[in-house]
GROMACS .gro file of C-alpha atoms in nm:
model
  438
    1MET     CA    1   0.682   1.502  -2.303
    2MET     CA    2   0.789   1.839  -2.166
    3ARG     CA    3   1.133   1.835  -2.012
    4ARG     CA    4   1.386   2.114  -1.978
    5GLY     CA    5   1.725   2.187  -1.833
    6LEU     CA    6   1.880   1.839  -1.802
    7VAL     CA    7   2.238   1.966  -1.781
    8VAL     CA    8   2.369   1.706  -1.541
    9LEU     CA    9   2.455   1.360  -1.655
   10SER     CA   10   2.528   1.579  -1.961
   11VAL     CA   11   4.834   0.528  -1.464
   12MET     CA   12   4.789   0.236  -1.224
   13MET     CA   13   4.496   0.023  -1.120
   14LEU     CA   14   4.503  -0.039  -0.747
   15PRO     CA   15   4.425  -0.384  -0.608
   16GLY     CA   16   4.054  -0.425  -0.538
   17ILE     CA   17   3.783  -0.635  -0.387
   18LEU     CA   18   3.579  -0.924  -0.522
   19LEU     CA   19   3.411  -1.039  -0.205
   20PRO     CA   20   3.197  -1.330  -0.091
   21ALA     CA   21   2.876  -1.268   0.102
   22GLN     CA   22   2.923  -1.051   0.410
   23ALA     CA   23   2.762  -0.747   0.566
   24PHE     CA   24   2.841  -0.417   0.392
   25PRO     CA   25   3.070  -0.250   0.647
   26ALA     CA   26   2.991   0.086   0.799
   27SER     CA   27   3.350   0.196   0.749
   28GLN     CA   28   3.654   0.064   0.570
   29SER     CA   29   4.029   0.092   0.573
   30PRO     CA   30   4.182   0.340   0.329
   31THR     CA   31   4.389   0.054   0.190
   32GLN     CA   32   4.219  -0.216  -0.010
   33PRO     CA   33   4.259  -0.587   0.065
   34PRO     CA   34   4.380  -0.823  -0.206
   35ALA     CA   35   4.129  -0.969  -0.446
   36ALA     CA   36   3.949  -1.283  -0.336
   37SER     CA   37   3.951  -1.606  -0.534
   38ALA     CA   38   3.754  -1.642  -0.854
   39ALA     CA   39   3.528  -1.895  -0.687
   40SER     CA   40   3.430  -1.657  -0.409
   41ALA     CA   41   3.388  -1.375  -0.660
   42ALA     CA   42   3.113  -1.573  -0.830
   43VAL     CA   43   2.901  -1.565  -0.515
   44GLY     CA   44   2.595  -1.349  -0.565
   45GLY     CA   45   2.520  -1.451  -0.921
   46LEU     CA   46   2.793  -1.243  -1.086
   47SER     CA   47   3.063  -1.404  -1.299
   48ALA     CA   48   3.419  -1.329  -1.187
   49GLU     CA   49   3.540  -1.361  -1.545
   50ARG     CA   50   3.281  -1.112  -1.667
   51LEU     CA   51   3.340  -0.872  -1.378
   52ALA     CA   52   3.705  -0.863  -1.484
   53ARG     CA   53   3.592  -0.694  -1.807
   54ILE     CA   54   3.518  -0.386  -1.597
   55ASP     CA   55   3.886  -0.372  -1.498
   56ARG     CA   56   3.998  -0.372  -1.859
   57VAL     CA   57   3.751  -0.111  -1.981
   58LEU     CA   58   3.789   0.138  -1.695
   59GLN     CA   59   4.166   0.105  -1.707
   60GLN     CA   60   4.149   0.179  -2.079
   61TYR     CA   61   3.976   0.511  -2.009
   62VAL     CA   62   4.267   0.600  -1.780
   63ASP     CA   63   4.535   0.478  -2.022
   64GLU     CA   64   4.381   0.678  -2.307
   65GLU     CA   65   4.369   0.987  -2.079
   66ARG     CA   66   3.993   1.019  -2.115
   67VAL     CA   67   3.954   1.022  -1.736
   68ALA     CA   68   4.219   1.081  -1.472
   69GLY     CA   69   4.079   0.819  -1.238
   70ALA     CA   70   3.768   0.646  -1.112
   71VAL     CA   71   3.624   0.447  -0.824
   72ALA     CA   72   3.371   0.176  -0.905
   73LEU     CA   73   3.158  -0.005  -0.647
   74VAL     CA   74   2.887  -0.268  -0.688
   75LEU     CA   75   2.671  -0.417  -0.412
   76ARG     CA   76   2.455  -0.727  -0.451
   77ASP     CA   77   2.210  -0.800  -0.172
   78GLY     CA   78   2.388  -0.530   0.027
   79GLN     CA   79   2.727  -0.698  -0.006
   80PRO     CA   80   3.023  -0.557  -0.204
   81VAL     CA   81   3.096  -0.781  -0.502
   82TYR     CA   82   3.316  -0.536  -0.692
   83GLU     CA   83   3.525  -0.243  -0.569
   84ARG     CA   84   3.815  -0.090  -0.757
   85ALA     CA   85   4.011   0.233  -0.778
   86PHE     CA   86   4.177   0.330  -1.106
   87GLY     CA   87   4.427   0.597  -1.205
   88TRP     CA   88   4.482   0.925  -1.029
   89SER     CA   89   4.297   1.125  -0.768
   90ASP     CA   90   4.526   1.420  -0.848
   91LYS     CA   91   4.765   1.346  -1.132
   92GLU     CA   92   4.967   1.666  -1.098
   93ALA     CA   93   5.025   1.601  -0.727
   94GLY     CA   94   5.108   1.235  -0.793
   95ARG     CA   95   4.819   1.104  -0.577
   96ARG     CA   96   4.674   0.771  -0.680
   97MET     CA   97   4.302   0.708  -0.668
   98ALA     CA   98   4.186   0.506  -0.366
   99THR     CA   99   3.850   0.362  -0.272
  100ASN     CA  100   3.820   0.618   0.008
  101THR     CA  101   3.885   0.918  -0.219
  102ILE     CA  102   3.632   1.197  -0.166
  103PHE     CA  103   3.436   1.337  -0.463
  104ARG     CA  104   3.216   1.639  -0.530
  105ILE     CA  105   2.884   1.466  -0.592
  106ALA     CA  106   2.688   1.775  -0.710
  107SER     CA  107   2.333   1.666  -0.797
  108GLN     CA  108   2.364   1.337  -0.612
  109THR     CA  109   2.303   1.568  -0.316
  110LYS     CA  110   1.941   1.595  -0.433
  111ALA     CA  111   1.841   1.245  -0.325
  112ILE     CA  112   1.982   1.298   0.024
  113THR     CA  113   1.807   1.634   0.065
  114SER     CA  114   1.486   1.479  -0.065
  115ALA     CA  115   1.511   1.201   0.193
  116ALA     CA  116   1.574   1.460   0.464
  117ALA     CA  117   1.266   1.658   0.361
  118LEU     CA  118   1.053   1.344   0.351
  119SER     CA  119   1.153   1.264   0.707
  120LEU     CA  120   0.981   1.593   0.799
  121VAL     CA  121   0.676   1.488   0.597
  122GLU     CA  122   0.664   1.160   0.790
  123GLU     CA  123   0.660   1.336   1.127
  124GLY     CA  124   0.393   1.585   1.018
  125THR     CA  125   0.613   1.894   1.024
  126ILE     CA  126   0.557   1.966   0.654
  127GLY     CA  127   0.319   1.828   0.391
  128LEU     CA  128   0.376   1.742   0.027
  129ASN     CA  129   0.101   1.981  -0.077
  130ASP     CA  130   0.219   2.269   0.142
  131PRO     CA  131   0.285   2.588  -0.055
  132VAL     CA  132   0.652   2.677  -0.059
  133SER     CA  133   0.551   3.033   0.032
  134ARG     CA  134   0.463   2.909   0.381
  135TYR     CA  135   0.837   2.879   0.440
  136ILE     CA  136   0.981   3.124   0.184
  137PRO     CA  137   0.749   3.428   0.157
  138SER     CA  138   0.900   3.552  -0.171
  139PHE     CA  139   0.737   3.249  -0.339
  140ALA     CA  140   0.388   3.386  -0.267
  141THR     CA  141   0.369   3.577  -0.597
  142THR     CA  142   0.587   3.387  -0.843
  143THR     CA  143   0.597   3.474  -1.212
  144VAL     CA  144   0.674   3.282  -1.530
  145ALA     CA  145   0.857   3.395  -1.844
  146VAL     CA  146   0.642   3.326  -2.150
  147ARG     CA  147   0.781   3.377  -2.499
  148HIS     CA  148   0.560   3.540  -2.761
  149ASP     CA  149   0.624   3.643  -3.122
  150THR     CA  150   0.697   3.994  -3.001
  151GLY     CA  151   0.923   3.897  -2.711
  152VAL     CA  152   0.900   3.769  -2.357
  153ALA     CA  153   0.620   3.845  -2.113
  154PHE     CA  154   0.623   3.777  -1.740
  155VAL     CA  155   0.290   3.642  -1.619
  156ALA     CA  156   0.164   3.530  -1.280
  157ALA     CA  157   0.195   3.164  -1.189
  158THR     CA  158  -0.136   2.981  -1.229
  159ARG     CA  159  -0.110   2.821  -0.885
  160PRO     CA  160   0.126   2.814  -0.585
  161ILE     CA  161   0.439   2.600  -0.604
  162THR     CA  162   0.423   2.310  -0.358
  163ILE     CA  163   0.680   2.093  -0.186
  164ARG     CA  164   0.570   1.807  -0.412
  165ASP     CA  165   0.657   2.025  -0.713
  166LEU     CA  166   1.008   2.074  -0.574
  167LEU     CA  167   1.061   1.701  -0.518
  168THR     CA  168   0.942   1.610  -0.869
  169HIS     CA  169   1.108   1.907  -1.048
  170THR     CA  170   0.774   2.025  -1.183
  171ALA     CA  171   0.779   2.371  -1.021
  172GLY     CA  172   0.901   2.540  -1.341
  173ILE     CA  173   1.226   2.641  -1.169
  174SER     CA  174   1.539   2.621  -1.386
  175TYR     CA  175   1.900   2.716  -1.319
  176GLY     CA  176   1.839   3.053  -1.479
  177THR     CA  177   2.070   3.009  -1.777
  178GLU     CA  178   1.800   3.039  -2.046
  179SER     CA  179   1.828   3.349  -2.261
  180ASP     CA  180   1.483   3.474  -2.156
  181VAL     CA  181   1.585   3.505  -1.790
  182ALA     CA  182   1.966   3.481  -1.772
  183GLN     CA  183   2.035   3.852  -1.726
  184LEU     CA  184   1.781   3.878  -1.446
  185TYR     CA  185   1.932   3.580  -1.267
  186GLU     CA  186   2.285   3.705  -1.312
  187ALA     CA  187   2.193   4.037  -1.153
  188LYS     CA  188   2.079   3.845  -0.843
  189GLY     CA  189   2.395   3.633  -0.823
  190LEU     CA  190   2.228   3.326  -0.973
  191GLY     CA  191   2.220   3.155  -1.312
  192PRO     CA  192   2.529   3.257  -1.514
  193ALA     CA  193   2.672   3.428  -1.204
  194ALA     CA  194   2.678   3.094  -1.019
  195GLY     CA  195   2.922   2.888  -1.223
  196PHE     CA  196   2.709   2.651  -1.427
  197GLY     CA  197   2.403   2.782  -1.245
  198TRP     CA  198   2.396   2.533  -0.960
  199TYR     CA  199   2.722   2.622  -0.783
  200THR     CA  200   2.686   2.815  -0.454
  201ALA     CA  201   2.982   2.697  -0.242
  202ASP     CA  202   3.154   3.036  -0.273
  203LYS     CA  203   2.854   3.238  -0.150
  204ASP     CA  204   2.906   3.412   0.182
  205GLU     CA  205   2.541   3.389   0.281
  206PRO     CA  206   2.296   3.124   0.406
  207ILE     CA  207   2.120   2.930   0.131
  208CYS     CA  208   1.784   3.072   0.239
  209GLU     CA  209   1.900   3.425   0.157
  210THR     CA  210   1.984   3.304  -0.193
  211MET     CA  211   1.649   3.127  -0.227
  212ASP     CA  212   1.465   3.437  -0.101
  213ARG     CA  213   1.608   3.623  -0.401
  214LEU     CA  214   1.522   3.335  -0.633
  215GLY     CA  215   1.154   3.364  -0.541
  216SER     CA  216   1.145   3.716  -0.683
  217LEU     CA  217   1.274   3.601  -1.023
  218PRO     CA  218   1.064   3.466  -1.311
  219PHE     CA  219   1.060   3.091  -1.364
  220VAL     CA  220   1.040   2.921  -1.704
  221ALA     CA  221   0.724   2.708  -1.683
  222GLN     CA  222   0.395   2.701  -1.498
  223PRO     CA  223   0.385   2.474  -1.191
  224GLY     CA  224   0.291   2.117  -1.279
  225GLU     CA  225   0.307   2.166  -1.656
  226GLU     CA  226   0.667   2.071  -1.738
  227TRP     CA  227   0.961   1.884  -1.590
  228VAL     CA  228   1.228   2.152  -1.545
  229TYR     CA  229   1.568   2.084  -1.389
  230GLY     CA  230   1.698   2.358  -1.165
  231TYR     CA  231   1.712   2.501  -0.813
  232ASN     CA  232   1.417   2.292  -0.692
  233THR     CA  233   1.613   2.096  -0.432
  234ASP     CA  234   1.804   2.402  -0.316
  235VAL     CA  235   1.466   2.559  -0.243
  236LEU     CA  236   1.369   2.234  -0.069
  237GLY     CA  237   1.680   2.258   0.148
  238CYS     CA  238   1.571   2.604   0.261
  239VAL     CA  239   1.225   2.466   0.341
  240VAL     CA  240   1.393   2.200   0.557
  241GLU     CA  241   1.589   2.468   0.742
  242ARG     CA  242   1.291   2.691   0.808
  243ALA     CA  243   1.048   2.412   0.897
  244SER     CA  244   1.291   2.241   1.134
  245GLY     CA  245   1.476   2.543   1.270
  246VAL     CA  246   1.801   2.356   1.202
  247ARG     CA  247   2.070   2.445   0.946
  248LEU     CA  248   2.065   2.202   0.652
  249ASP     CA  249   2.413   2.060   0.708
  250GLU     CA  250   2.327   1.977   1.068
  251PHE     CA  251   1.986   1.836   0.972
  252VAL     CA  252   2.138   1.608   0.709
  253ARG     CA  253   2.405   1.498   0.955
  254THR     CA  254   2.161   1.407   1.231
  255ARG     CA  255   1.887   1.256   1.010
  256ILE     CA  256   2.088   1.084   0.735
  257THR     CA  257   2.466   1.064   0.740
  258GLU     CA  258   2.533   1.004   1.110
  259PRO     CA  259   2.266   0.733   1.155
  260LEU     CA  260   2.396   0.560   0.841
  261ASP     CA  261   2.759   0.598   0.956
  262MET     CA  262   2.847   0.794   0.642
  263ARG     CA  263   3.167   0.932   0.793
  264ASP     CA  264   3.304   1.100   0.480
  265THR     CA  265   3.001   1.295   0.356
  266TYR     CA  266   3.014   1.673   0.404
  267PHE     CA  267   2.898   2.002   0.256
  268PHE     CA  268   3.248   2.142   0.306
  269LEU     CA  269   3.559   1.931   0.348
  270PRO     CA  270   3.747   1.927   0.679
  271ALA     CA  271   4.086   2.085   0.615
  272ASP     CA  272   4.271   1.772   0.728
  273HIS     CA  273   4.094   1.573   0.451
  274ARG     CA  274   4.214   1.806   0.174
  275ASN     CA  275   4.449   1.546   0.024
  276ARG     CA  276   4.165   1.294  -0.006
  277LEU     CA  277   3.962   1.519  -0.238
  278ALA     CA  278   3.994   1.425  -0.605
  279ALA     CA  279   4.089   1.701  -0.847
  280VAL     CA  280   3.844   1.810  -1.117
  281TYR     CA  281   3.938   1.759  -1.481
  282ALA     CA  282   3.766   1.861  -1.804
  283SER     CA  283   3.714   1.682  -2.136
  284MET     CA  284   3.894   1.867  -2.414
  285SER     CA  285   3.812   1.876  -2.786
  286ASP     CA  286   4.044   1.583  -2.857
  287GLY     CA  287   3.869   1.369  -2.595
  288ARG     CA  288   4.158   1.378  -2.349
  289PHE     CA  289   4.135   1.538  -2.008
  290ALA     CA  290   4.302   1.851  -1.873
  291ARG     CA  291   4.300   1.987  -1.521
  292ALA     CA  292   4.007   2.221  -1.460
  293PRO     CA  293   4.083   2.575  -1.340
  294GLU     CA  294   4.024   2.704  -0.992
  295GLY     CA  295   3.691   2.875  -0.930
  296PRO     CA  296   3.321   2.794  -0.966
  297THR     CA  297   3.350   2.627  -1.307
  298GLY     CA  298   3.648   2.418  -1.197
  299GLN     CA  299   3.776   2.299  -0.861
  300GLY     CA  300   3.523   2.498  -0.657
  301ARG     CA  301   3.565   2.624  -0.302
  302TYR     CA  302   3.467   2.308  -0.117
  303VAL     CA  303   3.766   2.331   0.118
  304ASP     CA  304   3.831   2.702   0.165
  305GLY     CA  305   3.487   2.848   0.094
  306PRO     CA  306   3.292   3.064   0.340
  307ARG     CA  307   3.105   2.752   0.466
  308ARG     CA  308   2.774   2.933   0.487
  309SER     CA  309   2.584   2.815   0.177
  310PHE     CA  310   2.464   2.458   0.230
  311ALA     CA  311   2.310   2.378  -0.107
  312GLY     CA  312   2.056   2.098  -0.097
  313GLY     CA  313   2.074   2.058  -0.474
  314ALA     CA  314   2.446   2.025  -0.538
  315GLY     CA  315   2.658   2.092  -0.230
  316LEU     CA  316   2.775   1.759  -0.088
  317LEU     CA  317   3.102   1.570  -0.108
  318SER     CA  318   3.116   1.196  -0.044
  319THR     CA  319   3.285   0.865  -0.117
  320ALA     CA  320   3.158   0.573  -0.322
  321HIS     CA  321   3.133   0.373   0.001
  322ASP     CA  322   2.927   0.634   0.188
  323TYR     CA  323   2.691   0.698  -0.099
  324ALA     CA  324   2.637   0.326  -0.150
  325ARG     CA  325   2.528   0.300   0.214
  326PHE     CA  326   2.264   0.568   0.154
  327LEU     CA  327   2.145   0.386  -0.159
  328GLU     CA  328   2.138   0.050   0.016
  329MET     CA  329   1.914   0.207   0.282
  330ILE     CA  330   1.675   0.314   0.006
  331ARG     CA  331   1.692  -0.028  -0.165
  332ASN     CA  332   1.618  -0.190   0.170
  333GLY     CA  333   1.296   0.007   0.215
  334GLY     CA  334   1.432   0.289   0.430
  335ALA     CA  335   1.646   0.105   0.685
  336LEU     CA  336   2.003  -0.021   0.715
  337ASP     CA  337   2.185  -0.207   0.992
  338GLY     CA  338   1.882  -0.184   1.219
  339VAL     CA  339   1.847   0.194   1.175
  340ARG     CA  340   1.530   0.320   1.006
  341ILE     CA  341   1.554   0.650   0.818
  342LEU     CA  342   1.227   0.639   0.622
  343ALA     CA  343   0.915   0.424   0.606
  344PRO     CA  344   0.886   0.171   0.321
  345ARG     CA  345   0.589   0.355   0.170
  346THR     CA  346   0.785   0.680   0.166
  347VAL     CA  347   1.064   0.505  -0.024
  348ARG     CA  348   0.804   0.373  -0.265
  349LEU     CA  349   0.690   0.730  -0.332
  350MET     CA  350   1.050   0.835  -0.396
  351THR     CA  351   1.118   0.553  -0.641
  352THR     CA  352   0.788   0.544  -0.833
  353ASN     CA  353   0.721   0.771  -1.131
  354GLN     CA  354   0.511   1.065  -1.008
  355VAL     CA  355   0.510   1.281  -1.322
  356GLY     CA  356   0.357   1.065  -1.594
  357THR     CA  357   0.519   1.151  -1.927
  358LEU     CA  358   0.642   1.499  -1.829
  359TYR     CA  359   0.995   1.363  -1.783
  360SER     CA  360   0.996   1.115  -2.073
  361SER     CA  361   0.756   0.936  -2.305
  362THR     CA  362   0.996   0.647  -2.368
  363GLY     CA  363   0.978   0.452  -2.043
  364LEU     CA  364   1.156   0.673  -1.793
  365GLY     CA  365   0.993   0.877  -1.518
  366PHE     CA  366   1.073   1.079  -1.211
  367GLY     CA  367   0.974   1.015  -0.851
  368LEU     CA  368   1.039   1.222  -0.540
  369GLY     CA  369   1.411   1.269  -0.599
  370PHE     CA  370   1.506   0.988  -0.839
  371GLU     CA  371   1.481   0.913  -1.210
  372THR     CA  372   1.284   0.591  -1.251
  373THR     CA  373   1.293   0.312  -1.511
  374ASP     CA  374   0.933   0.223  -1.593
  375ARG     CA  375   0.993  -0.050  -1.847
  376PHE     CA  376   1.279  -0.287  -1.922
  377GLY     CA  377   1.489  -0.158  -2.211
  378ALA     CA  378   1.413   0.209  -2.152
  379ASN     CA  379   1.754   0.269  -1.995
  380GLY     CA  380   2.009   0.012  -2.104
  381MET     CA  381   1.973  -0.312  -1.907
  382ASP     CA  382   1.800  -0.157  -1.605
  383SER     CA  383   1.511  -0.360  -1.470
  384GLU     CA  384   1.167  -0.209  -1.447
  385GLY     CA  385   1.162  -0.036  -1.109
  386ALA     CA  386   1.529   0.067  -1.112
  387PHE     CA  387   1.613   0.424  -1.016
  388GLY     CA  388   1.912   0.656  -1.002
  389TRP     CA  389   2.074   0.983  -1.104
  390GLY     CA  390   2.419   1.140  -1.112
  391GLY     CA  391   2.617   1.457  -1.064
  392ALA     CA  392   2.764   1.726  -1.288
  393TYR     CA  393   3.121   1.625  -1.203
  394GLY     CA  394   3.059   1.285  -1.364
  395THR     CA  395   2.949   1.073  -1.070
  396SER     CA  396   2.654   0.839  -1.125
  397TYR     CA  397   2.455   0.565  -0.957
  398ARG     CA  398   2.177   0.317  -1.020
  399VAL     CA  399   1.975   0.102  -0.782
  400ASP     CA  400   1.801  -0.203  -0.927
  401PRO     CA  401   1.570  -0.367  -0.671
  402GLU     CA  402   1.475  -0.655  -0.901
  403ALA     CA  403   1.841  -0.741  -0.967
  404ARG     CA  404   1.927  -0.657  -0.603
  405LEU     CA  405   2.206  -0.425  -0.718
  406VAL     CA  406   2.352  -0.092  -0.611
  407ILE     CA  407   2.591   0.049  -0.874
  408VAL     CA  408   2.814   0.352  -0.803
  409LEU     CA  409   3.076   0.517  -1.025
  410MET     CA  410   3.279   0.816  -0.910
  411ILE     CA  411   3.483   1.040  -1.142
  412GLN     CA  412   3.556   1.416  -1.149
  413LEU     CA  413   3.518   1.534  -1.508
  414LEU     CA  414   3.336   1.856  -1.600
  415PRO     CA  415   3.248   1.886  -1.879
  416ASN     CA  416   3.238   1.512  -1.941
  417ALA     CA  417   3.255   1.401  -2.305
  418THR     CA  418   3.293   1.030  -2.225
  419ASP     CA  419   3.046   0.743  -2.220
  420ILE     CA  420   3.209   0.585  -1.914
  421ARG     CA  421   2.894   0.593  -1.701
  422GLU     CA  422   2.678   0.407  -1.951
  423LYS     CA  423   2.951   0.155  -2.030
  424PHE     CA  424   3.018   0.084  -1.664
  425ARG     CA  425   2.654   0.009  -1.594
  426THR     CA  426   2.634  -0.224  -1.895
  427LEU     CA  427   2.948  -0.404  -1.780
  428VAL     CA  428   2.793  -0.464  -1.440
  429TYR     CA  429   2.474  -0.605  -1.587
  430GLN     CA  430   2.652  -0.834  -1.833
  431ALA     CA  431   2.834  -0.992  -1.537
  432LEU     CA  432   2.501  -1.082  -1.376
  433VAL     CA  433   2.460  -1.439  -1.498
  434GLU     CA  434   2.197  -1.549  -1.247
  435PRO     CA  435   1.863  -1.599  -1.427
  436PRO     CA  436   1.610  -1.318  -1.370
  437ASN     CA  437   1.363  -1.349  -1.080
  438LYS     CA  438   1.572  -1.615  -0.909
   0.00000   0.00000   0.00000
């Protein structure tokens, strides 16, 4: 296995929903309806009594001040069977968490940008094996930093980087924080000069200008030889812009969020939604949270930024509800509510391991935008064929086609020293009492 740069994924409870079978709504009221009866909550093969364990555990994280607040959402067969908001959206301002709270989803942006790019593949505008240099000329002569006993040498890439490499994170492109390249990246406004590397919301330039500079910098592995987490999907977003002639935010809106009625998903927040944006907190040495500072390593400029850098790798904000609609479209083979976004075979490419053991040799893989579970037991209770990812601010999701589940957890904690994401997913699976393959 060769894998580098996996830096992501590294008080009142509001009334919630335990719903019987019904269509997952395209929009919802900001206020939550009262919980349904225990009998109706059992519909869908999940035990109401066992689902209630989620309430206790997530509330405990809030009570112990390990997280300020959270929103948890579970769909079964496309229907919401669990939806709760816990704690605070902004504790200092006295704002309670609500199910329609908006979160910075950071690297959960990657799946949406990947889907957008694949829509261009489907229509023949771009190809998976196209060289990136066709769209970003600075990628025509990429170099790689290679460490030797006497230091670091910069050598030519052995082959062109392709769009497939970007989608699978096998281009050798990192976030530029490694010691061999950090100073070079910082001088170009990337790596250490961009918050944790991936943050670009404060840049007063189009994302393609940033990616043009990136192409002139050395990468950290040869194309196709290692799985390296980094600016891959930001580069992909620039490819989308140049291939389509449409700015990425507009392309995502017309191809993904508007057709799916994802009304609260944006690259920059409308000013009148400011009070719906959750504050960012940070895990401290004692395990309790403290409010994160302003700036790129804290709250970020997602409301008052220049609104010019639409980062395909980490730029979006969304709600649990909106993101679950995107995931349900993927689980449903590329369509939702009669609207087709992608073909079923394209979704299969996205959700099937495409990198062999480059990502992991213990049963996990990586497709075209998603981490994949290739055997049962490799990732908690995930079924073989499950897929997911998360974001640097603590958000996470998993889709399990065999169990017919979509699981979404939203928090804002960076850095995040808790195990809330793993525990939440386990708590969902232990409530699934229907026998497998039913």
